[in-house]
Amino acid sequence: MTVRGRFITFEGTEGVGKSTQITNAAETLKELGIDCIVTREPGGTPMAEAIREVLLAPRDEPVNDLTELLLMFAARAQHLHTLILPALEKGRWVLCDRFTDATFAYQGGGRGVPIERIALLETLVQGEIRPDHVVLLDAPVETGMMRARHRGQLDRFEQEAISFFQRIRDTYLARAGAEPSRYNIVEAAGSIEQVSTHVRELMCKFGSDLL
Ligand code: TMP
Protein backbone atom coordinates (compact mmCIF):
# COMPACT_ATOMS: atom_id res chain seq x y z
CA MET A 1 0.00 0.00 0.00
CA THR A 2 1.32 3.48 -0.88
CA VAL A 3 1.44 5.91 2.03
CA ARG A 4 -0.46 9.10 1.29
CA GLY A 5 1.78 12.10 0.61
CA ARG A 6 1.83 15.18 2.78
CA PHE A 7 -0.17 18.30 1.86
CA ILE A 8 1.70 21.51 2.75
CA THR A 9 0.38 24.99 2.00
CA PHE A 10 2.17 28.34 2.00
CA GLU A 11 0.24 31.42 3.03
CA GLY A 12 0.76 35.11 3.70
CA THR A 13 -0.16 38.59 2.53
CA GLU A 14 1.20 40.07 -0.71
CA GLY A 15 4.95 40.22 -1.30
CA VAL A 16 6.09 38.06 1.65
CA GLY A 17 8.22 35.84 -0.61
CA LYS A 18 6.00 32.77 -1.00
CA SER A 19 7.26 31.87 -4.49
CA THR A 20 10.92 31.96 -3.41
CA GLN A 21 10.19 29.91 -0.32
CA ILE A 22 8.09 27.30 -2.12
CA THR A 23 10.99 26.73 -4.52
CA ASN A 24 13.37 26.49 -1.55
CA ALA A 25 11.02 24.03 0.21
CA ALA A 26 10.73 21.85 -2.91
CA GLU A 27 14.52 21.74 -3.31
CA THR A 28 14.92 20.76 0.34
CA LEU A 29 12.39 17.94 0.04
CA LYS A 30 14.08 16.67 -3.13
CA GLU A 31 17.42 16.61 -1.27
CA LEU A 32 15.70 14.50 1.38
CA GLY A 33 14.56 12.10 -1.36
CA ILE A 34 10.91 13.10 -1.06
CA ASP A 35 8.94 13.24 -4.31
CA CYS A 36 6.91 16.46 -4.41
CA ILE A 37 4.97 18.71 -6.76
CA VAL A 38 4.50 22.47 -6.55
CA THR A 39 1.19 24.06 -7.42
CA ARG A 40 -0.85 27.17 -6.61
CA GLU A 41 -4.30 28.62 -5.98
CA PRO A 42 -6.35 29.93 -7.51
CA GLY A 43 -5.07 27.80 -10.38
CA GLY A 44 -2.96 24.68 -10.73
CA THR A 45 -4.86 23.08 -13.66
CA PRO A 46 -5.69 24.65 -17.05
CA MET A 47 -9.33 25.22 -16.10
CA ALA A 48 -8.51 26.54 -12.62
CA GLU A 49 -5.88 28.85 -14.16
CA ALA A 50 -8.61 30.22 -16.46
CA ILE A 51 -10.73 30.95 -13.36
CA ARG A 52 -7.64 32.64 -11.81
CA GLU A 53 -7.47 35.03 -14.77
CA VAL A 54 -11.13 35.94 -14.31
CA LEU A 55 -10.55 36.54 -10.58
CA LEU A 56 -7.36 38.60 -10.82
CA ALA A 57 -8.16 40.84 -13.79
CA PRO A 58 -8.84 44.44 -12.72
CA ARG A 59 -12.31 45.43 -13.96
CA ASP A 60 -14.69 48.41 -13.86
CA GLU A 61 -17.67 46.21 -12.97
CA PRO A 62 -18.00 45.80 -9.17
CA VAL A 63 -17.32 42.19 -8.20
CA ASN A 64 -19.87 40.72 -5.82
CA ASP A 65 -18.29 39.09 -2.74
CA LEU A 66 -20.26 35.88 -3.25
CA THR A 67 -19.20 35.67 -6.92
CA GLU A 68 -15.57 35.96 -5.84
CA LEU A 69 -16.02 33.36 -3.10
CA LEU A 70 -17.74 30.84 -5.38
CA LEU A 71 -15.10 31.24 -8.09
CA MET A 72 -12.34 30.59 -5.52
CA PHE A 73 -14.05 27.36 -4.51
CA ALA A 74 -14.88 26.40 -8.11
CA ALA A 75 -11.17 26.65 -8.96
CA ARG A 76 -10.35 24.75 -5.76
CA ALA A 77 -12.75 21.88 -6.50
CA GLN A 78 -11.14 21.36 -9.90
CA HIS A 79 -7.59 21.64 -8.54
CA LEU A 80 -8.16 19.47 -5.47
CA HIS A 81 -9.98 16.64 -7.20
CA THR A 82 -8.01 16.45 -10.45
CA LEU A 83 -4.48 17.30 -9.30
CA ILE A 84 -3.88 17.45 -5.53
CA LEU A 85 -5.70 14.33 -4.33
CA PRO A 86 -4.44 12.04 -7.12
CA ALA A 87 -0.85 13.17 -6.35
CA LEU A 88 -1.27 12.59 -2.59
CA GLU A 89 -2.77 9.17 -3.25
CA LYS A 90 0.33 8.25 -5.28
CA GLY A 91 2.43 9.13 -2.24
CA ARG A 92 3.72 12.43 -3.60
CA TRP A 93 3.95 15.47 -1.38
CA VAL A 94 2.06 18.56 -2.57
CA LEU A 95 3.37 22.07 -1.91
CA CYS A 96 0.60 24.54 -2.64
CA ASP A 97 0.96 28.32 -2.88
CA ARG A 98 -2.22 29.32 -0.97
CA PHE A 99 -5.30 27.24 -0.19
CA THR A 100 -8.47 27.68 1.89
CA ASP A 101 -6.72 29.67 4.63
CA ALA A 102 -6.40 32.39 1.96
CA THR A 103 -10.18 32.33 1.52
CA PHE A 104 -10.76 32.74 5.27
CA ALA A 105 -8.17 35.55 5.30
CA TYR A 106 -9.05 37.41 2.05
CA GLN A 107 -12.77 36.79 1.55
CA GLY A 108 -13.49 36.44 5.31
CA GLY A 109 -11.12 38.92 6.98
CA GLY A 110 -10.58 41.18 3.97
CA ARG A 111 -14.03 41.35 2.38
CA GLY A 112 -16.10 40.56 5.48
CA VAL A 113 -17.84 37.43 4.15
CA PRO A 114 -19.29 35.54 7.17
CA ILE A 115 -16.98 32.71 8.25
CA GLU A 116 -19.90 30.22 8.34
CA ARG A 117 -20.43 30.67 4.58
CA ILE A 118 -16.78 29.90 3.90
CA ALA A 119 -16.83 26.93 6.26
CA LEU A 120 -19.92 25.57 4.47
CA LEU A 121 -18.17 25.65 1.09
CA GLU A 122 -14.99 24.24 2.62
CA THR A 123 -16.93 21.17 3.76
CA LEU A 124 -18.78 20.88 0.44
CA VAL A 125 -15.61 21.00 -1.67
CA GLN A 126 -13.09 19.37 0.63
CA GLY A 127 -15.01 17.11 2.99
CA GLU A 128 -12.49 16.39 5.77
CA ILE A 129 -9.41 17.32 3.72
CA ARG A 130 -7.22 19.99 5.29
CA PRO A 131 -3.52 20.79 4.76
CA ASP A 132 -1.25 18.66 6.99
CA HIS A 133 0.99 21.69 7.57
CA VAL A 134 0.47 25.38 6.87
CA VAL A 135 3.56 27.59 6.55
CA LEU A 136 2.51 31.17 7.24
CA LEU A 137 5.05 33.72 6.00
CA ASP A 138 4.36 36.75 8.13
CA ALA A 139 5.60 40.31 7.62
CA PRO A 140 4.18 43.80 8.20
CA VAL A 141 1.80 44.53 5.33
CA GLU A 142 3.68 47.69 4.30
CA THR A 143 6.87 45.67 3.69
CA GLY A 144 5.06 43.17 1.48
CA MET A 145 3.10 45.81 -0.43
CA MET A 146 6.33 47.65 -1.30
CA ARG A 147 7.74 44.42 -2.75
CA ALA A 148 4.49 43.67 -4.63
CA ARG A 149 4.40 47.20 -6.11
CA HIS A 150 7.94 46.78 -7.43
CA ARG A 151 6.83 43.68 -9.37
CA GLY A 152 4.84 45.81 -11.82
CA GLN A 153 1.15 46.08 -12.66
CA LEU A 154 -1.13 45.37 -9.71
CA ASP A 155 -3.90 42.77 -9.97
CA ARG A 156 -7.44 43.28 -8.62
CA PHE A 157 -6.44 42.20 -5.09
CA GLU A 158 -3.15 44.09 -4.96
CA GLN A 159 -5.06 47.30 -5.76
CA GLU A 160 -6.84 47.13 -2.37
CA ALA A 161 -6.02 49.51 0.53
CA ILE A 162 -3.47 48.71 3.26
CA SER A 163 -6.33 48.27 5.77
CA PHE A 164 -7.65 45.33 3.67
CA PHE A 165 -4.27 43.58 3.96
CA GLN A 166 -4.02 44.38 7.65
CA ARG A 167 -7.31 42.52 8.25
CA ILE A 168 -5.97 39.63 6.17
CA ARG A 169 -2.76 39.44 8.20
CA ASP A 170 -4.75 39.57 11.47
CA THR A 171 -6.99 36.71 10.27
CA TYR A 172 -4.01 34.55 9.28
CA LEU A 173 -2.35 35.16 12.66
CA ALA A 174 -5.56 34.39 14.54
CA ARG A 175 -6.00 31.10 12.65
CA ALA A 176 -2.38 30.15 13.27
CA GLY A 177 -2.69 31.00 16.96
CA ALA A 178 -5.81 28.85 17.31
CA GLU A 179 -4.16 25.71 15.91
CA PRO A 180 -0.39 25.86 16.54
CA SER A 181 0.19 22.16 15.83
CA ARG A 182 -0.76 22.58 12.15
CA TYR A 183 0.41 26.16 11.53
CA ASN A 184 4.03 27.28 11.40
CA ILE A 185 4.65 31.01 11.49
CA VAL A 186 7.81 32.10 9.68
CA GLU A 187 9.01 35.63 10.35
CA ALA A 188 9.33 36.85 6.73
CA ALA A 189 10.53 40.42 7.24
CA GLY A 190 14.13 39.34 7.90
CA SER A 191 16.85 38.59 5.35
CA ILE A 192 16.12 36.07 2.61
CA GLU A 193 18.83 33.79 4.10
CA GLN A 194 17.14 33.78 7.53
CA VAL A 195 13.72 33.04 6.04
CA SER A 196 15.14 30.31 3.77
CA THR A 197 16.93 28.66 6.70
CA HIS A 198 13.72 28.61 8.74
CA VAL A 199 11.74 27.08 5.84
CA ARG A 200 14.46 24.47 5.23
CA GLU A 201 14.38 23.51 8.91
CA LEU A 202 10.62 23.09 8.76
CA MET A 203 10.84 20.80 5.71
CA CYS A 204 13.52 18.69 7.46
CA LYS A 205 11.24 18.43 10.50
CA PHE A 206 8.24 17.36 8.40
CA GLY A 207 10.46 14.91 6.50
CA SER A 208 11.95 13.44 9.66
CA ASP A 209 8.46 12.48 10.89
CA LEU A 210 8.67 9.80 8.18
CA LEU A 211 11.63 8.03 9.74
P1 TMP B 1 -1.05 35.18 -5.49
O1 TMP B 1 -0.78 36.62 -5.80
O2 TMP B 1 -0.49 34.77 -4.19
O3 TMP B 1 -0.76 34.28 -6.60
O4 TMP B 1 -2.63 35.02 -5.25
C1 TMP B 1 -3.55 35.56 -6.08
C2 TMP B 1 -4.50 36.44 -5.29
O5 TMP B 1 -5.69 35.70 -4.98
C3 TMP B 1 -3.94 36.98 -4.00
O6 TMP B 1 -4.16 38.37 -3.97
C4 TMP B 1 -4.79 36.33 -2.94
C5 TMP B 1 -6.08 35.98 -3.66
N1 TMP B 1 -6.79 34.82 -3.10
C6 TMP B 1 -7.97 35.01 -2.44
O7 TMP B 1 -8.44 36.14 -2.31
N2 TMP B 1 -8.64 33.91 -1.94
C7 TMP B 1 -8.17 32.64 -2.09
O8 TMP B 1 -8.80 31.68 -1.63
C8 TMP B 1 -6.92 32.46 -2.79
C9 TMP B 1 -6.39 31.08 -2.99
C10 TMP B 1 -6.27 33.56 -3.28
mmCIF file of C-alpha atoms and ligand atoms in Angstrom:
data_model
loop_
_atom_site.group_PDB
_atom_site.id
_atom_site.type_symbol
_atom_site.label_atom_id
_atom_site.label_comp_id
_atom_site.label_asym_id
_atom_site.label_seq_id
_atom_site.Cartn_x
_atom_site.Cartn_y
_atom_site.Cartn_z
ATOM 1 C CA MET A 1 0.000 0.000 0.000
ATOM 2 C CA THR A 2 1.320 3.485 -0.876
ATOM 3 C CA VAL A 3 1.439 5.905 2.026
ATOM 4 C CA ARG A 4 -0.463 9.096 1.286
ATOM 5 C CA GLY A 5 1.779 12.097 0.607
ATOM 6 C CA ARG A 6 1.828 15.176 2.783
ATOM 7 C CA PHE A 7 -0.167 18.300 1.859
ATOM 8 C CA ILE A 8 1.704 21.507 2.751
ATOM 9 C CA THR A 9 0.385 24.990 1.999
ATOM 10 C CA PHE A 10 2.169 28.343 1.998
ATOM 11 C CA GLU A 11 0.239 31.419 3.031
ATOM 12 C CA GLY A 12 0.756 35.106 3.698
ATOM 13 C CA THR A 13 -0.161 38.589 2.532
ATOM 14 C CA GLU A 14 1.204 40.071 -0.710
ATOM 15 C CA GLY A 15 4.954 40.223 -1.295
ATOM 16 C CA VAL A 16 6.085 38.060 1.647
ATOM 17 C CA GLY A 17 8.221 35.839 -0.606
ATOM 18 C CA LYS A 18 5.998 32.767 -1.003
ATOM 19 C CA SER A 19 7.263 31.867 -4.488
ATOM 20 C CA THR A 20 10.918 31.960 -3.412
ATOM 21 C CA GLN A 21 10.195 29.910 -0.317
ATOM 22 C CA ILE A 22 8.091 27.299 -2.120
ATOM 23 C CA THR A 23 10.995 26.734 -4.520
ATOM 24 C CA ASN A 24 13.365 26.493 -1.550
ATOM 25 C CA ALA A 25 11.021 24.031 0.210
ATOM 26 C CA ALA A 26 10.725 21.848 -2.913
ATOM 27 C CA GLU A 27 14.518 21.742 -3.315
ATOM 28 C CA THR A 28 14.918 20.756 0.337
ATOM 29 C CA LEU A 29 12.386 17.936 0.036
ATOM 30 C CA LYS A 30 14.075 16.669 -3.128
ATOM 31 C CA GLU A 31 17.420 16.614 -1.267
ATOM 32 C CA LEU A 32 15.699 14.503 1.381
ATOM 33 C CA GLY A 33 14.563 12.104 -1.355
ATOM 34 C CA ILE A 34 10.906 13.103 -1.059
ATOM 35 C CA ASP A 35 8.939 13.242 -4.305
ATOM 36 C CA CYS A 36 6.908 16.459 -4.409
ATOM 37 C CA ILE A 37 4.970 18.712 -6.757
ATOM 38 C CA VAL A 38 4.501 22.473 -6.550
ATOM 39 C CA THR A 39 1.186 24.063 -7.423
ATOM 40 C CA ARG A 40 -0.853 27.167 -6.614
ATOM 41 C CA GLU A 41 -4.301 28.617 -5.977
ATOM 42 C CA PRO A 42 -6.346 29.934 -7.511
ATOM 43 C CA GLY A 43 -5.074 27.804 -10.378
ATOM 44 C CA GLY A 44 -2.965 24.684 -10.735
ATOM 45 C CA THR A 45 -4.856 23.080 -13.657
ATOM 46 C CA PRO A 46 -5.688 24.650 -17.049
ATOM 47 C CA MET A 47 -9.330 25.221 -16.097
ATOM 48 C CA ALA A 48 -8.512 26.537 -12.622
ATOM 49 C CA GLU A 49 -5.878 28.846 -14.158
ATOM 50 C CA ALA A 50 -8.609 30.216 -16.461
ATOM 51 C CA ILE A 51 -10.728 30.955 -13.361
ATOM 52 C CA ARG A 52 -7.643 32.639 -11.811
ATOM 53 C CA GLU A 53 -7.471 35.032 -14.769
ATOM 54 C CA VAL A 54 -11.132 35.938 -14.307
ATOM 55 C CA LEU A 55 -10.553 36.536 -10.581
ATOM 56 C CA LEU A 56 -7.364 38.599 -10.818
ATOM 57 C CA ALA A 57 -8.159 40.843 -13.785
ATOM 58 C CA PRO A 58 -8.835 44.436 -12.722
ATOM 59 C CA ARG A 59 -12.312 45.425 -13.956
ATOM 60 C CA ASP A 60 -14.687 48.405 -13.860
ATOM 61 C CA GLU A 61 -17.671 46.214 -12.972
ATOM 62 C CA PRO A 62 -17.996 45.803 -9.175
ATOM 63 C CA VAL A 63 -17.319 42.185 -8.196
ATOM 64 C CA ASN A 64 -19.874 40.716 -5.816
ATOM 65 C CA ASP A 65 -18.286 39.089 -2.741
ATOM 66 C CA LEU A 66 -20.261 35.882 -3.254
ATOM 67 C CA THR A 67 -19.203 35.666 -6.922
ATOM 68 C CA GLU A 68 -15.573 35.956 -5.840
ATOM 69 C CA LEU A 69 -16.019 33.363 -3.098
ATOM 70 C CA LEU A 70 -17.739 30.839 -5.376
ATOM 71 C CA LEU A 71 -15.103 31.243 -8.086
ATOM 72 C CA MET A 72 -12.339 30.593 -5.525
ATOM 73 C CA PHE A 73 -14.053 27.359 -4.508
ATOM 74 C CA ALA A 74 -14.877 26.404 -8.109
ATOM 75 C CA ALA A 75 -11.172 26.649 -8.961
ATOM 76 C CA ARG A 76 -10.346 24.749 -5.757
ATOM 77 C CA ALA A 77 -12.751 21.875 -6.500
ATOM 78 C CA GLN A 78 -11.135 21.362 -9.903
ATOM 79 C CA HIS A 79 -7.595 21.642 -8.539
ATOM 80 C CA LEU A 80 -8.159 19.467 -5.472
ATOM 81 C CA HIS A 81 -9.976 16.641 -7.202
ATOM 82 C CA THR A 82 -8.008 16.454 -10.453
ATOM 83 C CA LEU A 83 -4.483 17.299 -9.298
ATOM 84 C CA ILE A 84 -3.879 17.455 -5.529
ATOM 85 C CA LEU A 85 -5.703 14.334 -4.331
ATOM 86 C CA PRO A 86 -4.442 12.038 -7.123
ATOM 87 C CA ALA A 87 -0.851 13.168 -6.353
ATOM 88 C CA LEU A 88 -1.275 12.593 -2.592
ATOM 89 C CA GLU A 89 -2.769 9.174 -3.253
ATOM 90 C CA LYS A 90 0.328 8.254 -5.283
ATOM 91 C CA GLY A 91 2.435 9.132 -2.241
ATOM 92 C CA ARG A 92 3.720 12.433 -3.605
ATOM 93 C CA TRP A 93 3.949 15.472 -1.381
ATOM 94 C CA VAL A 94 2.058 18.556 -2.571
ATOM 95 C CA LEU A 95 3.370 22.068 -1.913
ATOM 96 C CA CYS A 96 0.604 24.542 -2.643
ATOM 97 C CA ASP A 97 0.961 28.321 -2.880
ATOM 98 C CA ARG A 98 -2.221 29.319 -0.971
ATOM 99 C CA PHE A 99 -5.297 27.244 -0.193
ATOM 100 C CA THR A 100 -8.469 27.685 1.890
ATOM 101 C CA ASP A 101 -6.717 29.671 4.630
ATOM 102 C CA ALA A 102 -6.399 32.386 1.964
ATOM 103 C CA THR A 103 -10.179 32.325 1.517
ATOM 104 C CA PHE A 104 -10.760 32.743 5.266
ATOM 105 C CA ALA A 105 -8.174 35.550 5.297
ATOM 106 C CA TYR A 106 -9.046 37.413 2.049
ATOM 107 C CA GLN A 107 -12.768 36.789 1.555
ATOM 108 C CA GLY A 108 -13.487 36.437 5.310
ATOM 109 C CA GLY A 109 -11.119 38.919 6.983
ATOM 110 C CA GLY A 110 -10.580 41.178 3.969
ATOM 111 C CA ARG A 111 -14.034 41.346 2.383
ATOM 112 C CA GLY A 112 -16.100 40.563 5.480
ATOM 113 C CA VAL A 113 -17.836 37.426 4.149
ATOM 114 C CA PRO A 114 -19.289 35.544 7.167
ATOM 115 C CA ILE A 115 -16.977 32.713 8.253
ATOM 116 C CA GLU A 116 -19.900 30.220 8.336
ATOM 117 C CA ARG A 117 -20.428 30.672 4.579
ATOM 118 C CA ILE A 118 -16.783 29.904 3.901
ATOM 119 C CA ALA A 119 -16.830 26.925 6.260
ATOM 120 C CA LEU A 120 -19.917 25.575 4.467
ATOM 121 C CA LEU A 121 -18.166 25.648 1.088
ATOM 122 C CA GLU A 122 -14.994 24.239 2.619
ATOM 123 C CA THR A 123 -16.931 21.169 3.760
ATOM 124 C CA LEU A 124 -18.780 20.875 0.443
ATOM 125 C CA VAL A 125 -15.612 21.004 -1.670
ATOM 126 C CA GLN A 126 -13.086 19.367 0.629
ATOM 127 C CA GLY A 127 -15.008 17.113 2.994
ATOM 128 C CA GLU A 128 -12.487 16.390 5.770
ATOM 129 C CA ILE A 129 -9.409 17.323 3.716
ATOM 130 C CA ARG A 130 -7.215 19.994 5.286
ATOM 131 C CA PRO A 131 -3.520 20.786 4.763
ATOM 132 C CA ASP A 132 -1.251 18.662 6.990
ATOM 133 C CA HIS A 133 0.990 21.687 7.567
ATOM 134 C CA VAL A 134 0.474 25.375 6.872
ATOM 135 C CA VAL A 135 3.557 27.591 6.545
ATOM 136 C CA LEU A 136 2.512 31.170 7.244
ATOM 137 C CA LEU A 137 5.045 33.717 6.001
ATOM 138 C CA ASP A 138 4.363 36.753 8.134
ATOM 139 C CA ALA A 139 5.596 40.309 7.616
ATOM 140 C CA PRO A 140 4.178 43.804 8.202
ATOM 141 C CA VAL A 141 1.805 44.533 5.328
ATOM 142 C CA GLU A 142 3.676 47.689 4.297
ATOM 143 C CA THR A 143 6.870 45.667 3.688
ATOM 144 C CA GLY A 144 5.063 43.173 1.482
ATOM 145 C CA MET A 145 3.100 45.807 -0.433
ATOM 146 C CA MET A 146 6.328 47.654 -1.301
ATOM 147 C CA ARG A 147 7.745 44.419 -2.745
ATOM 148 C CA ALA A 148 4.487 43.670 -4.631
ATOM 149 C CA ARG A 149 4.401 47.202 -6.109
ATOM 150 C CA HIS A 150 7.935 46.782 -7.433
ATOM 151 C CA ARG A 151 6.830 43.677 -9.372
ATOM 152 C CA GLY A 152 4.842 45.811 -11.815
ATOM 153 C CA GLN A 153 1.148 46.077 -12.657
ATOM 154 C CA LEU A 154 -1.126 45.370 -9.708
ATOM 155 C CA ASP A 155 -3.898 42.766 -9.969
ATOM 156 C CA ARG A 156 -7.436 43.278 -8.620
ATOM 157 C CA PHE A 157 -6.441 42.202 -5.086
ATOM 158 C CA GLU A 158 -3.146 44.092 -4.961
ATOM 159 C CA GLN A 159 -5.055 47.299 -5.760
ATOM 160 C CA GLU A 160 -6.836 47.134 -2.374
ATOM 161 C CA ALA A 161 -6.017 49.512 0.525
ATOM 162 C CA ILE A 162 -3.469 48.705 3.256
ATOM 163 C CA SER A 163 -6.327 48.267 5.774
ATOM 164 C CA PHE A 164 -7.647 45.329 3.673
ATOM 165 C CA PHE A 165 -4.266 43.576 3.959
ATOM 166 C CA GLN A 166 -4.017 44.385 7.654
ATOM 167 C CA ARG A 167 -7.310 42.518 8.254
ATOM 168 C CA ILE A 168 -5.969 39.626 6.167
ATOM 169 C CA ARG A 169 -2.757 39.442 8.201
ATOM 170 C CA ASP A 170 -4.749 39.571 11.469
ATOM 171 C CA THR A 171 -6.991 36.715 10.266
ATOM 172 C CA TYR A 172 -4.012 34.555 9.280
ATOM 173 C CA LEU A 173 -2.346 35.160 12.656
ATOM 174 C CA ALA A 174 -5.564 34.387 14.536
ATOM 175 C CA ARG A 175 -6.005 31.099 12.652
ATOM 176 C CA ALA A 176 -2.376 30.146 13.266
ATOM 177 C CA GLY A 177 -2.691 30.999 16.960
ATOM 178 C CA ALA A 178 -5.806 28.849 17.308
ATOM 179 C CA GLU A 179 -4.156 25.705 15.908
ATOM 180 C CA PRO A 180 -0.389 25.858 16.543
ATOM 181 C CA SER A 181 0.191 22.156 15.830
ATOM 182 C CA ARG A 182 -0.757 22.577 12.152
ATOM 183 C CA TYR A 183 0.412 26.158 11.529
ATOM 184 C CA ASN A 184 4.034 27.276 11.398
ATOM 185 C CA ILE A 185 4.649 31.010 11.492
ATOM 186 C CA VAL A 186 7.807 32.100 9.676
ATOM 187 C CA GLU A 187 9.011 35.628 10.350
ATOM 188 C CA ALA A 188 9.335 36.850 6.735
ATOM 189 C CA ALA A 189 10.529 40.425 7.241
ATOM 190 C CA GLY A 190 14.128 39.339 7.897
ATOM 191 C CA SER A 191 16.846 38.590 5.353
ATOM 192 C CA ILE A 192 16.125 36.066 2.612
ATOM 193 C CA GLU A 193 18.834 33.786 4.101
ATOM 194 C CA GLN A 194 17.142 33.776 7.525
ATOM 195 C CA VAL A 195 13.719 33.041 6.036
ATOM 196 C CA SER A 196 15.142 30.309 3.775
ATOM 197 C CA THR A 197 16.928 28.656 6.704
ATOM 198 C CA HIS A 198 13.719 28.606 8.743
ATOM 199 C CA VAL A 199 11.743 27.085 5.842
ATOM 200 C CA ARG A 200 14.465 24.466 5.226
ATOM 201 C CA GLU A 201 14.378 23.514 8.911
ATOM 202 C CA LEU A 202 10.624 23.094 8.765
ATOM 203 C CA MET A 203 10.842 20.804 5.713
ATOM 204 C CA CYS A 204 13.517 18.689 7.458
ATOM 205 C CA LYS A 205 11.245 18.432 10.499
ATOM 206 C CA PHE A 206 8.245 17.361 8.404
ATOM 207 C CA GLY A 207 10.462 14.913 6.498
ATOM 208 C CA SER A 208 11.949 13.439 9.663
ATOM 209 C CA ASP A 209 8.459 12.484 10.888
ATOM 210 C CA LEU A 210 8.666 9.800 8.178
ATOM 211 C CA LEU A 211 11.632 8.029 9.742
HETATM 212 P P1 TMP B 1 -1.045 35.179 -5.492
HETATM 213 O O1 TMP B 1 -0.779 36.616 -5.799
HETATM 214 O O2 TMP B 1 -0.494 34.773 -4.191
HETATM 215 O O3 TMP B 1 -0.758 34.277 -6.598
HETATM 216 O O4 TMP B 1 -2.630 35.020 -5.252
HETATM 217 C C1 TMP B 1 -3.547 35.561 -6.076
HETATM 218 C C2 TMP B 1 -4.502 36.442 -5.292
HETATM 219 O O5 TMP B 1 -5.689 35.697 -4.976
HETATM 220 C C3 TMP B 1 -3.944 36.977 -4.001
HETATM 221 O O6 TMP B 1 -4.158 38.369 -3.971
HETATM 222 C C4 TMP B 1 -4.791 36.328 -2.945
HETATM 223 C C5 TMP B 1 -6.078 35.983 -3.656
HETATM 224 N N1 TMP B 1 -6.788 34.816 -3.104
HETATM 225 C C6 TMP B 1 -7.970 35.010 -2.441
HETATM 226 O O7 TMP B 1 -8.438 36.138 -2.311
HETATM 227 N N2 TMP B 1 -8.636 33.913 -1.939
HETATM 228 C C7 TMP B 1 -8.169 32.636 -2.090
HETATM 229 O O8 TMP B 1 -8.805 31.683 -1.627
HETATM 230 C C8 TMP B 1 -6.920 32.460 -2.791
HETATM 231 C C9 TMP B 1 -6.393 31.082 -2.990
HETATM 232 C C10 TMP B 1 -6.268 33.565 -3.284
#
